[in-house]
PDB file of C-alpha atoms in Angstrom:
ATOM      1  CA  MET A   1       0.000   0.000   0.000  1.00 63.00           C
ATOM      2  CA  VAL A   2       2.814   2.415   0.837  1.00 69.00           C
ATOM      3  CA  LEU A   3       4.446   1.892  -2.575  1.00 65.00           C
ATOM      4  CA  VAL A   4       1.371   3.275  -4.363  1.00 69.00           C
ATOM      5  CA  LEU A   5       1.462   6.455  -2.282  1.00 77.00           C
ATOM      6  CA  LEU A   6       5.113   7.287  -2.944  1.00 76.00           C
ATOM      7  CA  PRO A   7       6.069   9.435  -5.942  1.00 76.00           C
ATOM      8  CA  ASN A   8       8.107   7.729  -8.644  1.00 79.00           C
ATOM      9  CA  ARG A   9      10.444  10.667  -9.314  1.00 78.00           C
ATOM     10  CA  GLU A  10      13.544  12.222  -7.829  1.00 81.00           C
ATOM     11  CA  ILE A  11      12.923  14.770  -5.111  1.00 77.00           C
ATOM     12  CA  GLY A  12      15.470  17.576  -4.749  1.00 71.00           C
ATOM     13  CA  LEU A  13      14.993  17.833  -0.990  1.00 70.00           C
ATOM     14  CA  LEU A  14      16.149  14.210  -0.696  1.00 60.00           C
ATOM     15  CA  PHE A  15      19.388  14.727  -2.649  1.00 73.00           C
ATOM     16  CA  ASP A  16      17.571  13.650  -5.832  1.00 75.00           C
ATOM     17  CA  LEU A  17      16.635  10.266  -4.408  1.00 79.00           C
ATOM     18  CA  ASN A  18      13.530   8.463  -5.599  1.00 82.00           C
ATOM     19  CA  PRO A  19      11.226   7.603  -2.649  1.00 83.00           C
ATOM     20  CA  ARG A  20       9.748   4.610  -4.497  1.00 83.00           C
ATOM     21  CA  VAL A  21      13.208   3.122  -5.079  1.00 80.00           C
ATOM     22  CA  ILE A  22      14.100   3.676  -1.430  1.00 81.00           C
ATOM     23  CA  TRP A  23      10.950   1.837  -0.397  1.00 84.00           C
ATOM     24  CA  TRP A  24      11.830  -1.074  -2.713  1.00 81.00           C
ATOM     25  CA  VAL A  25      15.144  -1.337  -0.855  1.00 77.00           C
ATOM     26  CA  VAL A  26      13.252  -1.482   2.448  1.00 81.00           C
ATOM     27  CA  VAL A  27      10.964  -4.179   1.055  1.00 82.00           C
ATOM     28  CA  PHE A  28      13.959  -6.139  -0.246  1.00 75.00           C
ATOM     29  CA  VAL A  29      15.806  -6.111   3.078  1.00 71.00           C
ATOM     30  CA  ALA A  30      12.659  -7.054   5.003  1.00 79.00           C
ATOM     31  CA  GLY A  31      11.841  -9.778   2.480  1.00 80.00           C
ATOM     32  CA  LEU A  32      15.366 -11.141   2.665  1.00 70.00           C
ATOM     33  CA  SER A  33      15.149 -11.379   6.433  1.00 70.00           C
ATOM     34  CA  LEU A  34      11.703 -12.983   6.237  1.00 80.00           C
ATOM     35  CA  GLY A  35      12.861 -15.419   3.572  1.00 77.00           C
ATOM     36  CA  GLY A  36      15.852 -16.433   5.666  1.00 69.00           C
ATOM     37  CA  TYR A  37      13.618 -16.865   8.694  1.00 72.00           C
ATOM     38  CA  LEU A  38      11.122 -19.033   6.796  1.00 79.00           C
ATOM     39  CA  LEU A  39      13.886 -21.146   5.277  1.00 75.00           C
ATOM     40  CA  SER A  40      15.397 -21.653   8.727  1.00 68.00           C
ATOM     41  CA  ARG A  41      12.008 -22.898   9.993  1.00 77.00           C
ATOM     42  CA  TRP A  42      11.717 -25.479   7.207  1.00 83.00           C
ATOM     43  CA  ILE A  43      15.343 -26.562   7.017  1.00 82.00           C
ATOM     44  CA  ASN A  44      18.414 -26.357   9.220  1.00 79.00           C
ATOM     45  CA  PRO A  45      19.580 -22.715   9.702  1.00 71.00           C
ATOM     46  CA  ALA A  46      23.096 -23.751   8.745  1.00 77.00           C
ATOM     47  CA  THR A  47      21.710 -24.681   5.311  1.00 81.00           C
ATOM     48  CA  ALA A  48      19.080 -21.938   4.972  1.00 81.00           C
ATOM     49  CA  LEU A  49      21.363 -18.959   5.540  1.00 83.00           C
ATOM     50  CA  PRO A  50      23.877 -19.761   2.762  1.00 87.00           C
ATOM     51  CA  ILE A  51      20.929 -20.190   0.369  1.00 86.00           C
ATOM     52  CA  THR A  52      19.613 -16.817   1.505  1.00 83.00           C
ATOM     53  CA  GLY A  53      23.073 -15.327   0.939  1.00 88.00           C
ATOM     54  CA  ALA A  54      23.204 -16.684  -2.620  1.00 88.00           C
ATOM     55  CA  ILE A  55      19.736 -15.404  -3.514  1.00 85.00           C
ATOM     56  CA  GLY A  56      20.336 -12.043  -1.872  1.00 83.00           C
ATOM     57  CA  GLY A  57      23.727 -11.769  -3.557  1.00 85.00           C
ATOM     58  CA  CYS A  58      22.035 -12.001  -6.941  1.00 81.00           C
ATOM     59  CA  VAL A  59      19.929  -8.944  -6.140  1.00 79.00           C
ATOM     60  CA  SER A  60      22.156  -6.797  -3.925  1.00 82.00           C
ATOM     61  CA  PRO A  61      25.238  -8.199  -2.193  1.00 87.00           C
ATOM     62  CA  SER A  62      25.794  -5.120  -0.042  1.00 88.00           C
ATOM     63  CA  LEU A  63      22.216  -5.033   1.281  1.00 85.00           C
ATOM     64  CA  THR A  64      22.384  -8.768   1.910  1.00 88.00           C
ATOM     65  CA  VAL A  65      25.535  -8.374   3.997  1.00 92.00           C
ATOM     66  CA  ILE A  66      23.900  -5.539   5.955  1.00 91.00           C
ATOM     67  CA  ALA A  67      20.804  -7.669   6.640  1.00 88.00           C
ATOM     68  CA  LEU A  68      22.975 -10.603   7.729  1.00 90.00           C
ATOM     69  CA  ALA A  69      24.999  -8.344  10.028  1.00 92.00           C
ATOM     70  CA  GLU A  70      21.760  -7.173  11.641  1.00 90.00           C
ATOM     71  CA  GLN A  71      20.669 -10.783  12.128  1.00 87.00           C
ATOM     72  CA  THR A  72      24.028 -11.554  13.736  1.00 91.00           C
ATOM     73  CA  ARG A  73      23.333  -8.890  16.350  1.00 92.00           C
ATOM     74  CA  GLN A  74      20.059 -10.616  17.181  1.00 90.00           C
ATOM     75  CA  ASN A  75      21.455 -14.158  17.195  1.00 87.00           C
ATOM     76  CA  ALA A  76      25.188 -14.297  17.881  1.00 90.00           C
ATOM     77  CA  ALA A  77      25.146 -18.115  17.986  1.00 89.00           C
ATOM     78  CA  LEU A  78      24.804 -18.167  14.182  1.00 86.00           C
ATOM     79  CA  ALA A  79      27.595 -15.643  13.564  1.00 91.00           C
ATOM     80  CA  SER A  80      29.784 -18.100  11.632  1.00 92.00           C
ATOM     81  CA  VAL A  81      26.863 -19.145   9.412  1.00 90.00           C
ATOM     82  CA  HIS A  82      25.995 -15.490   8.822  1.00 91.00           C
ATOM     83  CA  ALA A  83      29.622 -14.849   7.865  1.00 94.00           C
ATOM     84  CA  LEU A  84      29.490 -17.736   5.376  1.00 93.00           C
ATOM     85  CA  ALA A  85      26.245 -16.393   3.890  1.00 92.00           C
ATOM     86  CA  ALA A  86      27.788 -12.906   3.616  1.00 93.00           C
ATOM     87  CA  ALA A  87      30.835 -14.353   1.862  1.00 94.00           C
ATOM     88  CA  ILE A  88      28.562 -16.200  -0.570  1.00 94.00           C
ATOM     89  CA  ALA A  89      26.556 -13.026  -1.222  1.00 91.00           C
ATOM     90  CA  SER A  90      29.766 -11.113  -1.906  1.00 92.00           C
ATOM     91  CA  THR A  91      31.084 -13.855  -4.197  1.00 93.00           C
ATOM     92  CA  VAL A  92      27.886 -13.842  -6.272  1.00 90.00           C
ATOM     93  CA  LEU A  93      28.711 -10.229  -7.122  1.00 88.00           C
ATOM     94  CA  PHE A  94      31.300 -11.259  -9.737  1.00 92.00           C
ATOM     95  CA  PRO A  95      29.120 -13.580 -11.889  1.00 91.00           C
ATOM     96  CA  ARG A  96      26.287 -11.076 -11.509  1.00 86.00           C
ATOM     97  CA  MET A  97      28.530  -8.315 -12.811  1.00 86.00           C
ATOM     98  CA  LEU A  98      29.568 -10.482 -15.766  1.00 91.00           C
ATOM     99  CA  VAL A  99      25.914 -11.072 -16.713  1.00 87.00           C
ATOM    100  CA  LEU A 100      25.138  -7.360 -16.491  1.00 82.00           C
ATOM    101  CA  VAL A 101      28.158  -6.405 -18.586  1.00 87.00           C
ATOM    102  CA  TRP A 102      27.293  -9.154 -21.087  1.00 88.00           C
ATOM    103  CA  ILE A 103      23.840  -7.602 -21.555  1.00 85.00           C
ATOM    104  CA  VAL A 104      25.260  -4.118 -22.133  1.00 81.00           C
ATOM    105  CA  ALA A 105      28.522  -4.850 -23.995  1.00 88.00           C
ATOM    106  CA  PRO A 106      29.115  -8.501 -24.992  1.00 89.00           C
ATOM    107  CA  SER A 107      32.554  -7.818 -26.489  1.00 91.00           C
ATOM    108  CA  PHE A 108      33.755  -6.216 -23.259  1.00 93.00           C
ATOM    109  CA  ALA A 109      32.258  -9.082 -21.236  1.00 92.00           C
ATOM    110  CA  ARG A 110      34.421 -11.576 -23.125  1.00 94.00           C
ATOM    111  CA  SER A 111      37.548  -9.781 -21.914  1.00 94.00           C
ATOM    112  CA  LEU A 112      36.184  -9.725 -18.343  1.00 94.00           C
ATOM    113  CA  ALA A 113      35.155 -13.386 -18.218  1.00 95.00           C
ATOM    114  CA  ILE A 114      38.518 -14.803 -17.098  1.00 95.00           C
ATOM    115  CA  PRO A 115      39.312 -12.158 -14.436  1.00 95.00           C
ATOM    116  CA  LEU A 116      35.802 -12.323 -12.966  1.00 94.00           C
ATOM    117  CA  ALA A 117      35.864 -16.134 -12.992  1.00 94.00           C
ATOM    118  CA  ALA A 118      39.201 -16.004 -11.154  1.00 95.00           C
ATOM    119  CA  MET A 119      37.811 -13.590  -8.566  1.00 93.00           C
ATOM    120  CA  THR A 120      34.785 -15.838  -8.080  1.00 92.00           C
ATOM    121  CA  GLY A 121      37.021 -18.868  -7.624  1.00 93.00           C
ATOM    122  CA  VAL A 122      39.249 -17.168  -5.085  1.00 89.00           C
TER     123      VAL A 122
END
């Protein structure tokens, strides 16, 4: 309901930020936390959190890491699993970047394929 009420344009008072885009970020972070919670109820949290990290890494690795850090504050017992999920989310950044570059400039993506594959592997 809130999304419908927000303007879909940049507002100068907000440093030219789009309120609708900001709200989508809020929805994404909340959805990521909810998804991780639901997965942890159905399967072992040690398995659910890395899956959440991989899915979140496809959308926004930095927001995923922030959400996982917040969850670590609430449940310190799962700190090592949260760290693994954050590492997975950060690693997904490289293949994601390759796909995005491939869409925009396929010839440039060919030259990036080996370095990004190496970074993913490391």
